[in-house]
XYZ file of C-alpha atoms in Angstrom:
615
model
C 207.615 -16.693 -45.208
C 206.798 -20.232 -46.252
C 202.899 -21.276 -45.710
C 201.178 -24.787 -45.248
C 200.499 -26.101 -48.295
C 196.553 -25.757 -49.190
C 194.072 -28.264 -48.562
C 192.319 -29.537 -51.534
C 188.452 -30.728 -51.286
C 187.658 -33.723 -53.845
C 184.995 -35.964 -52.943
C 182.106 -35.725 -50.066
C 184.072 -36.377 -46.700
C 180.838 -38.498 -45.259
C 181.197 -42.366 -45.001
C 178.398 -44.174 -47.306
C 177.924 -46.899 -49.424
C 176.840 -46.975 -52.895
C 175.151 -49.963 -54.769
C 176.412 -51.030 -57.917
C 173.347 -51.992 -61.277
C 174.146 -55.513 -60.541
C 173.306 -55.873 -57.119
C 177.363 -55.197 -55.165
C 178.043 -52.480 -52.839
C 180.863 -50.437 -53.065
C 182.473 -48.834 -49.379
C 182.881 -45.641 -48.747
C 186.546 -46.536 -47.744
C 187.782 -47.377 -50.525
C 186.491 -44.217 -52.032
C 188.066 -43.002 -48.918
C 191.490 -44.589 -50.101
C 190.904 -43.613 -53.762
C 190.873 -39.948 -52.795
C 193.751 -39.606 -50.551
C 196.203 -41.232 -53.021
C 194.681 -38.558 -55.362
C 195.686 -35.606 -53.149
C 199.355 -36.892 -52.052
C 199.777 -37.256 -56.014
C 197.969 -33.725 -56.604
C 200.497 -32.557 -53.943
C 203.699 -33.730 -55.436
C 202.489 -32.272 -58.929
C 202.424 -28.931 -57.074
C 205.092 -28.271 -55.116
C 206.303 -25.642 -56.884
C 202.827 -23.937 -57.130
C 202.404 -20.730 -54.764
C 200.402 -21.202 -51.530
C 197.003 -19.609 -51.671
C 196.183 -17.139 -48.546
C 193.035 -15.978 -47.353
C 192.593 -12.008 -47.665
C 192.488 -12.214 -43.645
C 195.741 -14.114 -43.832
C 194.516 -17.644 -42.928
C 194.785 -20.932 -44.842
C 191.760 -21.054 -47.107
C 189.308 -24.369 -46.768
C 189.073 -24.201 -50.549
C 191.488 -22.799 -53.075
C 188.179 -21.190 -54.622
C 187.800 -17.956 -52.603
C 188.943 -15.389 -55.063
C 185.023 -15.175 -56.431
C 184.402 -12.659 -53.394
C 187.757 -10.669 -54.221
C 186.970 -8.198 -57.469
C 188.099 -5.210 -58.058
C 187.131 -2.124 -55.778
C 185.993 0.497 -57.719
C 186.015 3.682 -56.086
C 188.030 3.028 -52.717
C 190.534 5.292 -52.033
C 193.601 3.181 -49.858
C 193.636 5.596 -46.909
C 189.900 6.666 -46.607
C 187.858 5.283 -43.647
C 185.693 3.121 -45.629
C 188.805 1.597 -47.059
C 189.946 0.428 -43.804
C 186.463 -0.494 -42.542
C 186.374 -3.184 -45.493
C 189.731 -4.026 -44.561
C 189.322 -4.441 -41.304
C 186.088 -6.427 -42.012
C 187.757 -8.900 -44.254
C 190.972 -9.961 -41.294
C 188.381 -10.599 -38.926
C 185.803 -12.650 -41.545
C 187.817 -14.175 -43.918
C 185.238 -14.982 -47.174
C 183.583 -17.651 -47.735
C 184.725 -20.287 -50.540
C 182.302 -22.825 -52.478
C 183.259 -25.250 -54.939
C 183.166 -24.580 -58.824
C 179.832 -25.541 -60.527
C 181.807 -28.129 -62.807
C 184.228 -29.556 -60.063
C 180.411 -30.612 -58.329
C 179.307 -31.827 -61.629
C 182.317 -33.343 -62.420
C 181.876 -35.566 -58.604
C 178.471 -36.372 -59.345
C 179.075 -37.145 -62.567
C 182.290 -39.602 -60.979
C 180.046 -41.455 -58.374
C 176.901 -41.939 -60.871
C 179.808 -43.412 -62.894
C 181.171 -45.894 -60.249
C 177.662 -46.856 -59.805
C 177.098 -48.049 -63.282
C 180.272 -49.489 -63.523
C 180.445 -53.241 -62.798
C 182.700 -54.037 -59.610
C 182.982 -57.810 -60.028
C 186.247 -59.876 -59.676
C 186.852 -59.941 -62.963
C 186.194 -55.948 -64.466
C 188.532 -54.892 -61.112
C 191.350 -54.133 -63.453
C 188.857 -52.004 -65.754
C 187.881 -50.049 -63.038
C 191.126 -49.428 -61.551
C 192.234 -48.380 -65.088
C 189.209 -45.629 -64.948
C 189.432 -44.872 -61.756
C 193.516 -44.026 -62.514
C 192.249 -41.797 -65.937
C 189.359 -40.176 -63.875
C 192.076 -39.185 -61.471
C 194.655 -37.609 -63.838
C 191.794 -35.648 -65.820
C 190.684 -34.412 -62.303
C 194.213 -33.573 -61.717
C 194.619 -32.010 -64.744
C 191.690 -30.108 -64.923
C 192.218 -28.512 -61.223
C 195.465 -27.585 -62.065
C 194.217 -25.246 -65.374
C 191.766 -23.871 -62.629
C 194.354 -23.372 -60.682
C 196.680 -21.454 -62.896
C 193.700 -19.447 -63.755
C 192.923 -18.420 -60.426
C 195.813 -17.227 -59.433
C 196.206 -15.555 -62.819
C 192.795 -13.484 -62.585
C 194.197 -12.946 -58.938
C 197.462 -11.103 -60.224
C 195.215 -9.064 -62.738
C 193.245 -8.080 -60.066
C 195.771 -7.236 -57.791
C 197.513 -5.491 -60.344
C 194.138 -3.118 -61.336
C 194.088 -2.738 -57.775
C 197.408 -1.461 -57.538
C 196.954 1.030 -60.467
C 193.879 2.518 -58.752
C 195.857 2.735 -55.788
C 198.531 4.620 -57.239
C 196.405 6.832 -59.602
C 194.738 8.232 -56.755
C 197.576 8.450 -54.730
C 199.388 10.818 -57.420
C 195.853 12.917 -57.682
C 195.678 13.496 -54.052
C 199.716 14.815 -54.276
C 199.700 16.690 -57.374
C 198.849 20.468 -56.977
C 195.789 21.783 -58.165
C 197.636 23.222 -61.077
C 198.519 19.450 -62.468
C 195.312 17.972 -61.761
C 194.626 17.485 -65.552
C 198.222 15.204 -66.038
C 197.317 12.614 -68.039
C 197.055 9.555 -65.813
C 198.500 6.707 -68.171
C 201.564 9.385 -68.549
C 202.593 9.017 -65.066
C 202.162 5.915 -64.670
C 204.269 5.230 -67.306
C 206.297 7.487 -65.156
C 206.146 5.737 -62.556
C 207.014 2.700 -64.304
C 209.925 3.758 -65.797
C 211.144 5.396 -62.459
C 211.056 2.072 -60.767
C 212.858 0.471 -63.032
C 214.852 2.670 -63.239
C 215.199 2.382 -59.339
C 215.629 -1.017 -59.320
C 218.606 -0.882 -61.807
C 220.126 1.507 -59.808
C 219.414 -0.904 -56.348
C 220.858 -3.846 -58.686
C 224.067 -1.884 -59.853
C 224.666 -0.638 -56.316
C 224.375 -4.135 -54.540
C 226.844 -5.044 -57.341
C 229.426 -2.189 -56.892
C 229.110 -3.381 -52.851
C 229.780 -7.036 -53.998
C 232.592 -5.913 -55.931
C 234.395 -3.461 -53.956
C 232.661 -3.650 -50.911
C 236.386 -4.143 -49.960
C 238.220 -2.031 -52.310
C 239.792 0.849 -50.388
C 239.497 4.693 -52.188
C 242.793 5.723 -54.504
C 243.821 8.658 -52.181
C 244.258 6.484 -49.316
C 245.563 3.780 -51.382
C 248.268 6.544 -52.982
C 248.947 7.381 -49.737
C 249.812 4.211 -48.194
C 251.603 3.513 -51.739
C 254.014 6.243 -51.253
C 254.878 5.571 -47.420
C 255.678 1.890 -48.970
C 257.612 3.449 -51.657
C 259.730 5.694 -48.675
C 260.062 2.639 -46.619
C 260.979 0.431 -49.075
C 263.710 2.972 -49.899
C 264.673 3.138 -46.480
C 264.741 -0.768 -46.372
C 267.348 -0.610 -49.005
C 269.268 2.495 -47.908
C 269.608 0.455 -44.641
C 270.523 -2.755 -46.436
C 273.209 -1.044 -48.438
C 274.266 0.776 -45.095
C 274.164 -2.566 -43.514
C 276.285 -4.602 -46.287
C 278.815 -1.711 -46.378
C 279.245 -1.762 -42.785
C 279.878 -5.606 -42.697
C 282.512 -5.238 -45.770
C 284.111 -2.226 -43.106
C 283.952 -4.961 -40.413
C 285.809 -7.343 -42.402
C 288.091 -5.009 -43.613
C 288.597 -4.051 -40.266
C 288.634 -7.829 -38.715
C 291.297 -8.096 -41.741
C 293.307 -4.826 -40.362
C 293.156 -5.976 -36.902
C 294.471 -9.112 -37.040
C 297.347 -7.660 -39.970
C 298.178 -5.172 -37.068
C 298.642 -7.903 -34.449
C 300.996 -9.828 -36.742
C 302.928 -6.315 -37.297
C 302.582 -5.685 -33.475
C 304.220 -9.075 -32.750
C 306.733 -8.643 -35.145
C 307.960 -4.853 -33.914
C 308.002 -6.346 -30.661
C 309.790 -8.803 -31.612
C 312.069 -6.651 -33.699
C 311.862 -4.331 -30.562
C 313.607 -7.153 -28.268
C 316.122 -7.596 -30.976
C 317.290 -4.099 -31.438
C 317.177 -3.627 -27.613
C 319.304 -6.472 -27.087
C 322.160 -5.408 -29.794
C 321.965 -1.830 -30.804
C 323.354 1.073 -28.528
C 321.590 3.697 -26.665
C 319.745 6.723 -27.982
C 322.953 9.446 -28.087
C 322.487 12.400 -25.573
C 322.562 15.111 -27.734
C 322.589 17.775 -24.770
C 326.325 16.309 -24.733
C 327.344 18.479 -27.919
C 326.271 21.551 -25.978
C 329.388 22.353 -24.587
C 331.299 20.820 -27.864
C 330.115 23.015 -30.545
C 331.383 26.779 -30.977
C 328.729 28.798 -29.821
C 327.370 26.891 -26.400
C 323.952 25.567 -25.868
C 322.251 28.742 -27.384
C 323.744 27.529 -30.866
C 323.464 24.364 -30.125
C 319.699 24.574 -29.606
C 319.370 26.685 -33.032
C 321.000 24.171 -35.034
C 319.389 21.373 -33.593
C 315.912 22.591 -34.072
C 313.442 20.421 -35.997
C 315.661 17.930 -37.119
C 316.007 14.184 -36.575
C 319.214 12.148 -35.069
C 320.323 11.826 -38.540
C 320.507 15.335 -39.500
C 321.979 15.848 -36.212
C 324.535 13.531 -37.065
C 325.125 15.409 -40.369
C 325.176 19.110 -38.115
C 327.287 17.345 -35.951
C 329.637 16.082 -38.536
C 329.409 20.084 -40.632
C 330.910 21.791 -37.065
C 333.495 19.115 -36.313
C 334.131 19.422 -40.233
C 334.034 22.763 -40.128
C 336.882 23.270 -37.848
C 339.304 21.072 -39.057
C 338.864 22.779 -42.945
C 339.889 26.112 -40.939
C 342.865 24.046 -39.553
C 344.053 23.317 -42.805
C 345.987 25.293 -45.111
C 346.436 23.547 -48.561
C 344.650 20.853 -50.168
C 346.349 17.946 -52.153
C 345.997 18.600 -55.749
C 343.538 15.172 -57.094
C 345.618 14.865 -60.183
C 343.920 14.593 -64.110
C 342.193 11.094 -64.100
C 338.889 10.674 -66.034
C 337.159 10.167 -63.069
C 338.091 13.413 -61.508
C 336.104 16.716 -62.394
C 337.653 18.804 -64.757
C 337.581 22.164 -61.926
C 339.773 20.322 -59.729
C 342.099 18.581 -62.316
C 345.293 19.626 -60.516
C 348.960 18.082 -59.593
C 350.629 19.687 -56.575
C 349.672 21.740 -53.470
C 346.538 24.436 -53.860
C 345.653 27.012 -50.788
C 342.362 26.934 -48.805
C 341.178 30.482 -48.734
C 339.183 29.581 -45.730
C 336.198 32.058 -46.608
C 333.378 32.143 -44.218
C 330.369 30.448 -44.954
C 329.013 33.135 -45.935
C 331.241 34.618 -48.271
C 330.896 31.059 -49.970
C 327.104 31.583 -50.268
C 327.318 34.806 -51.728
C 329.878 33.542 -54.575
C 327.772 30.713 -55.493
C 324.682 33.243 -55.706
C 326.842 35.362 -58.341
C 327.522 32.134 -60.017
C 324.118 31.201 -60.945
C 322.812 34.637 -61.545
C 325.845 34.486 -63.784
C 324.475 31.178 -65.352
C 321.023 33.121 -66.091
C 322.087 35.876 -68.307
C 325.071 33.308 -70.000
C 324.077 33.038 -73.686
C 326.017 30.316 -75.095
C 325.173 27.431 -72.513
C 328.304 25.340 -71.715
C 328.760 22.258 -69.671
C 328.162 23.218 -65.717
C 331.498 22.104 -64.432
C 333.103 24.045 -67.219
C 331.230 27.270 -66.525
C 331.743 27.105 -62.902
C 335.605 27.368 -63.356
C 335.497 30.397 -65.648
C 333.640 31.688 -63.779
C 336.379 31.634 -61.016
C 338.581 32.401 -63.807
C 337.049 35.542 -64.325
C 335.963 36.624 -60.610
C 339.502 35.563 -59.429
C 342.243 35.237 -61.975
C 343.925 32.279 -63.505
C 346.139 31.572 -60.944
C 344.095 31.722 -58.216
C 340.568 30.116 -60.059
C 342.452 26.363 -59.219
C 342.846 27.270 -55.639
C 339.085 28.696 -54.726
C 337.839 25.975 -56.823
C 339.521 23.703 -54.383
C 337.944 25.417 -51.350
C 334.414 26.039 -52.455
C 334.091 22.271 -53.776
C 335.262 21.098 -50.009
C 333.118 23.669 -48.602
C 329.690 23.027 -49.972
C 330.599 19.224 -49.844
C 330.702 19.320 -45.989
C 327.934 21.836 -45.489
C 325.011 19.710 -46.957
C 322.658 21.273 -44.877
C 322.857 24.278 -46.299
C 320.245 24.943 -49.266
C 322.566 26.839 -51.168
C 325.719 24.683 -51.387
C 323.730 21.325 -51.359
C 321.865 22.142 -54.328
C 324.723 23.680 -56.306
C 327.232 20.652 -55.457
C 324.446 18.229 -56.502
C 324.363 20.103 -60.271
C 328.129 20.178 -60.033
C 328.492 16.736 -59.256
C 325.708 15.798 -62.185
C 323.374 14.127 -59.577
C 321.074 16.714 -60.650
C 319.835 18.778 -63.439
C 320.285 22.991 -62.678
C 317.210 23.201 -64.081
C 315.365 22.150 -61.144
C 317.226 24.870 -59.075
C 316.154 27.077 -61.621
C 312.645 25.747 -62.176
C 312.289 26.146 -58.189
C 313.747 29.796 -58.184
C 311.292 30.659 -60.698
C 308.413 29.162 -58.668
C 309.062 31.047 -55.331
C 309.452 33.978 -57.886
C 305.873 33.503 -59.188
C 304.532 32.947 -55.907
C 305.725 36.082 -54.649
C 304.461 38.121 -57.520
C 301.288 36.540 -56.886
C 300.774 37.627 -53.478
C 302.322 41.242 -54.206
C 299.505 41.287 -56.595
C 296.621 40.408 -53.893
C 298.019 43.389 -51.639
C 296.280 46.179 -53.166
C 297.263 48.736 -50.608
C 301.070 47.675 -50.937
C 301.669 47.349 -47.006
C 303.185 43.562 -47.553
C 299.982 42.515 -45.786
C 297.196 39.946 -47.391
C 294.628 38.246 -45.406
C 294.522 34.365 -45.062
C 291.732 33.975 -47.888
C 294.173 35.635 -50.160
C 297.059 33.497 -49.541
C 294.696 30.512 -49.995
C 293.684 31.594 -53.318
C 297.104 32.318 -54.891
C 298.560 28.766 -53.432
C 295.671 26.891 -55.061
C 296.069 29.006 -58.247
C 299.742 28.634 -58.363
C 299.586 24.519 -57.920
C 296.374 24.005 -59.259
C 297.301 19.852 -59.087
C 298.307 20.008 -55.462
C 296.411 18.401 -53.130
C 294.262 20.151 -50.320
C 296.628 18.775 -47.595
C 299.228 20.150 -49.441
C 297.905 23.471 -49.512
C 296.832 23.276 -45.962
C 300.533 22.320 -44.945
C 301.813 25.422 -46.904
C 298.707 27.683 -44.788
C 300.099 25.993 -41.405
C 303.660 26.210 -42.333
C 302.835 30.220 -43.529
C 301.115 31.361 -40.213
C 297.429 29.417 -40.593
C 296.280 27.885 -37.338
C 292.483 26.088 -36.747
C 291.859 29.226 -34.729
C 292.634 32.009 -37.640
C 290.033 33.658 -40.004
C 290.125 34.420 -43.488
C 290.312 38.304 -42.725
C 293.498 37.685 -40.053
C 296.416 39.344 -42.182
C 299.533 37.748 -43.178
C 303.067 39.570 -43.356
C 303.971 37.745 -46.894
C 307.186 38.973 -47.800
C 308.715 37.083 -44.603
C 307.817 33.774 -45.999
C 310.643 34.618 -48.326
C 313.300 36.111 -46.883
C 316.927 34.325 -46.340
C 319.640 34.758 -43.583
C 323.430 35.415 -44.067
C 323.911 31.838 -44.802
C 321.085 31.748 -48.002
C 318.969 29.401 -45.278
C 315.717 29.669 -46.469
C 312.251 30.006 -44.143
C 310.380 27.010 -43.289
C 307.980 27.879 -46.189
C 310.177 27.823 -48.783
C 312.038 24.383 -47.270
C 308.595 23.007 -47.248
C 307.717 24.040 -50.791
C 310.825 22.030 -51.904
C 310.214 19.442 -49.637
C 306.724 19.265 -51.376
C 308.409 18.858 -55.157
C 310.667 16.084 -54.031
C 308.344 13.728 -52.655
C 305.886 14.872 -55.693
C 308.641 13.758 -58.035
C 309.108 10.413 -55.905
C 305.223 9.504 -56.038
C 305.356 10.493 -59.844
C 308.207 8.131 -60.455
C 306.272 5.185 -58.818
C 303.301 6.014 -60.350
C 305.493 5.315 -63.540
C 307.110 2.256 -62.056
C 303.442 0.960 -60.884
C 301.944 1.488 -64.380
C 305.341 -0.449 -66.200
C 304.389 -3.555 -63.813
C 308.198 -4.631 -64.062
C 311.109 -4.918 -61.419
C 313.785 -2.370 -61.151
C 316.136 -4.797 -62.926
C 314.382 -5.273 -65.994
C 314.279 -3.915 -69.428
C 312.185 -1.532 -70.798
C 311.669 -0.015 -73.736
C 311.272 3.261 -75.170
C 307.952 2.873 -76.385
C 306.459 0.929 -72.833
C 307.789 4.108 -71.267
C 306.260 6.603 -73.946
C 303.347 4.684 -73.284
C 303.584 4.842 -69.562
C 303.911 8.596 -69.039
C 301.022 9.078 -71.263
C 299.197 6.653 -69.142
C 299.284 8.314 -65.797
C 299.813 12.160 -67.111
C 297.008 12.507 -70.625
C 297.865 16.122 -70.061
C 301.701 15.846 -71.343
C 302.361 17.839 -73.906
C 304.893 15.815 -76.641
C 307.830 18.277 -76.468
C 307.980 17.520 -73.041
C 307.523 13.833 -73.615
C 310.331 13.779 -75.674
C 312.552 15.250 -72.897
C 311.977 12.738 -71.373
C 312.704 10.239 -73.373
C 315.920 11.286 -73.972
C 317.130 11.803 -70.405
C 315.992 8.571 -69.651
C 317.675 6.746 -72.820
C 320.255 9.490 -73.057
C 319.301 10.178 -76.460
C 320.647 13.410 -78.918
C 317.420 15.413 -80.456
C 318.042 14.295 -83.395
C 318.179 10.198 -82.887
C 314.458 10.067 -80.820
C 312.607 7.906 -83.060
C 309.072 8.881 -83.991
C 306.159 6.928 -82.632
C 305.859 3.802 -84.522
C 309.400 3.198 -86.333
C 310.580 0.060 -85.786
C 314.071 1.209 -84.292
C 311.783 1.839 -81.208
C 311.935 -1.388 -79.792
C 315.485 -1.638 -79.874
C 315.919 1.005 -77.684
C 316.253 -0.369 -74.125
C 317.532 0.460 -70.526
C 317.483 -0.983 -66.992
C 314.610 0.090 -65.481
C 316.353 1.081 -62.316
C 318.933 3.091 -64.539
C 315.952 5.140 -66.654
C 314.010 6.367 -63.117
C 317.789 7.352 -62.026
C 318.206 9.356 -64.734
C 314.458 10.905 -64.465
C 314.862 11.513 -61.027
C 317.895 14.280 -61.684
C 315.731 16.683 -63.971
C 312.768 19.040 -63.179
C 309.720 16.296 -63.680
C 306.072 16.736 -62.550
C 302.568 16.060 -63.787
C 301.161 18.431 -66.021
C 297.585 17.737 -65.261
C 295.690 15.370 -63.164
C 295.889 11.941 -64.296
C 292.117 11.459 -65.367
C 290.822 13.623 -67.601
C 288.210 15.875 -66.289
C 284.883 15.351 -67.861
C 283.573 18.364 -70.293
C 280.779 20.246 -68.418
């Protein structure tokens, strides 16, 4: 707490007059004046001196009181005489007096100003003194001043150290009494220094992270920014794939409105010119057999197979009306089996009986050795079963047989490889499937009761077509039995997924398994047409389609290749160029004419179009 600065004593305080050697009087005021410009100087000089206090705590009339403060010998701080001088010295503050040479130095001063001559003219002289007296006096009470209040430290510091000595006597046991004193002081010293290193270093740890928070919390709150932040972006990327859906679907939507205007409009069209929706109930009564029959052979099928069953019965009866067929003649154009001139019987055999003769045929065609042109073998083969004079006749009525019943598996397949619109190797190829299949599943029944469960018939359809896809499968499951209510223990009669009727019609499962391999063959051959990137009238070459079948199937294995290569440019073995001869880009075909010609043999991927990447 700030105190009022001290007030200094200089001169006597008492107005008198002084007479000067040569007869003038000086006045006490302008001693007066002399001495108050002195202090306000002697003030400036020391403002940044320390106040001086009394020991009772009030200003001192004189800066001169420490000569009744010396060092107490002997006093202990907390005994009674102690606080009897104490109290003594805040209720009587000590006396102060002047220093001996301060009052010598005044008298000295005024017997000096005496002397001295105060005319007009030795003014300037005096005022010249009177200015060095001042400074000296100045001078010299500041060295007195410094050495006060340097005595007064030393004091207060010998105080201090009796005050603590006896302090650590009086709390030191009586087995420690003989510590050396200067040792613990030293002690103590070193322990408050100590102390106040430890007071600075703490203030400056709280100025420097007085608002630093502690790592665990900070860890804390750095991993629930981490998981938010990864939320943020989870929900961003949620949020920017939901606005591409929107657009895609804002896209969709208004492509469906155009198609919705335009089948509406098409709608109005085709209601305006096209005829009713035929009553089929009407063929009830028609066909041979009444509605029951009716009923069977309209089941699952669309208007245009109906049209074709419709079509087979009317068919049907006027080939039993007839009694010879026309002989064709021996143009190049017609097949060399019905290369005939004159009149030929129709055997009329049941449909049936036709069925069963083309089965002989191609289990005939399996065990034949020496392969020979289709058409060729089919008429010894009557040859054989029937004679020579009677093979022209039943070749006549099986061809016009199986070419009116094409809804029969049997005869639609066999006139197709008659014909040459397809390749007997995929009757074959599919034969030998179905085969497979069923070994498969006669291999999962271990007890031999034709029974497997669900699971198992899972297992051997994805192990038999390991490149189908699961909807595939799960047709085959539904088509088999499977239903979203079954369980992989309900059991499964197998061996009536492959059982025929008198007619060689197949069940549903085996329909849909060749159902399956054509439209796998169709989305093979676009695949091929996609990865060409040409029209269905251009040229291509044999290498862009070598390259092309690679492309989509890596898993082709080159005999294969070749195969097809030469169906599709109708090569021999022997002319397929190698890969990179030069003859290879001469070797060209309609594009339209190549997937014809790939469409009539067995072709399927071999393995799934990208490889699979090694584990």
């Amino acid at each position: 707490m700030a105190s009022p600065k001290p007030r200094c004593s200089s001169f006597a305080t008492t107005s008198r007059t002084h007479t000067r050697p040569s007869g003038g009087i000086i006045d006490d005021s302008f001693l007066t004046e002399t001495k108050n410009i002195q202090n306000r100087k002697l003030s400036q000089k020391r403002k940044t001196l320390s106040c001086q206090f009394s020991i009772g705590g009030q200003l001192s009339p004189w800066p001169t009181h420490t000569s009744g403060q010396t060092i107490l010998h002997n006093r202990k701080p907390c005994s009674y005489d102690y606080r009897k001088r104490a109290g003594s010295w805040q209720q009587h503050p000590l006396g102060t007096t002047k220093p001996r040479y301060l009052e010598q130095l005044e008298n000295y001063l005024r017997k000096e100003l005496l002397l001295l001559d105060l005319s007009t003219d030795s003014t300037q002289e005096l005022r010249l003194q009177v200015s060095k007296l001042r400074k000296n006096l100045a001078e010299e009470y500041l060295r007195y001043l410094t050495e006060r209040d340097a005595r007064k430290i030393l004091i207060a510091d010998l105080n201090e150290l009796r005050y603590q000595r006896e302090d650590m006597s009086l709390a030191q046991s009586p087995g420690i009494w003989g510590e050396d004193p200067v040792k613990l002081t030293l002690a103590l010293k070193m322990t408050r220094q100590d102390l106040t290193r430890t007071q600075m270093e703490l203030n400056t740890m709280k100025a420097n992270f007085g608002d630093v928070v502690p790592r665990r919390d900070f860890e804390m709150q750095e991993k629930t920014n981490k998981d938010l932040q990864e939320q943020l972006d989870s929900l961003r990327d949620d949020y920017e794939e939901v606005c591409k859906e929107h657009e895609i679907l804002l896209q969709l939507h208004m492509t469906t409105l155009k198609e919705r205007d335009q089948f509406h409009s098409e709608l109005q069209e085709i209601q305006r010119t096209s005829t009713p929706r035929p009553d089929w109930s009407k063929c009830e009564d028609v066909v041979a057999g009444g509605p029951d029959r009716w009923q069977m052979l309209a089941e699952g099928k669309n208007s245009d197979q109906l049209v074709d069953v419709l079509l087979e019965e009317i068919g049907e009866g006027l080939l039993r009306e007839k009694d010879f067929f026309p002989g064709l003649g021996y143009g190049e154009a017609i097949p060399p089996f019905l290369r005939f001139d004159g009149i030929v019987e129709n055997k009329k055999p049941t449909k049936k009986d036709v069925v069963n003769l083309l089965k002989d045929a191609w289990k005939q065609r399996l065990v034949e050795e020496q392969k020979e042109k289709f058409p060729d073998f089919f008429f010894n083969f009557l040859e054989h079963r029937f004679g020579p004079g009677e093979a022209m006749a039943w070749a006549y009525t099986i061809f016009e047989n199986i070419k009116l019943f094409r809804s029969n598996e049997v005869m639609s397949q066999f006139y197709a490889v008659l014909m040459g619109k397809r390749s007997e190797n995929v009757y074959i190829k599919q034969k030998e499937t179905v085969a497979q299949l069923l070994k498969e599943m006669t291999n999962a029944d271990s007890q031999n009761e034709g029974l497997i469960t669900m699971e198992h018939l899972s297992t051997v359809l994805k192990s038999t077509f390991p490149f189908k896809k699961e909807e595939k499968i799960q047709e085959l499951m539904e088509t088999g039995g499977w239903h979203p209510n079954s369980s992989n223990a309900d059991l499964l009669n197998y061996r009536s997924l492959f059982t025929e009727d008198e007619e060689g019609q197949s069940t549903p499962f085996v329909q849909k398994l060749w159902e399956q391999y054509v439209d796998e063959k169709d989305e093979y051959l676009r695949e091929l047409k996609q990865e060409l990137g040409m029209e269905l009238h251009n040229e291509v070459t044999l290498p862009q389609i070598r390259e092309a079948l690679i492309s989509i199937d890596p898993s082709l294995e080159k005999q294969t290749l070749n195969s097809y290569l030469i169906q599709a440019f109708q090569l021999p073995m022997t002319e397929l160029p190698e890969e990179g001869e030069e003859k290879e880009e001469s070797i060209v075909v309609q594009l339209k004419i190549a997937l014809q010609r790939l469409q009539m043999i067995d072709i399927r991927r071999m393995g799934s179009r990208e490889p699979e990447p090694a584990s």
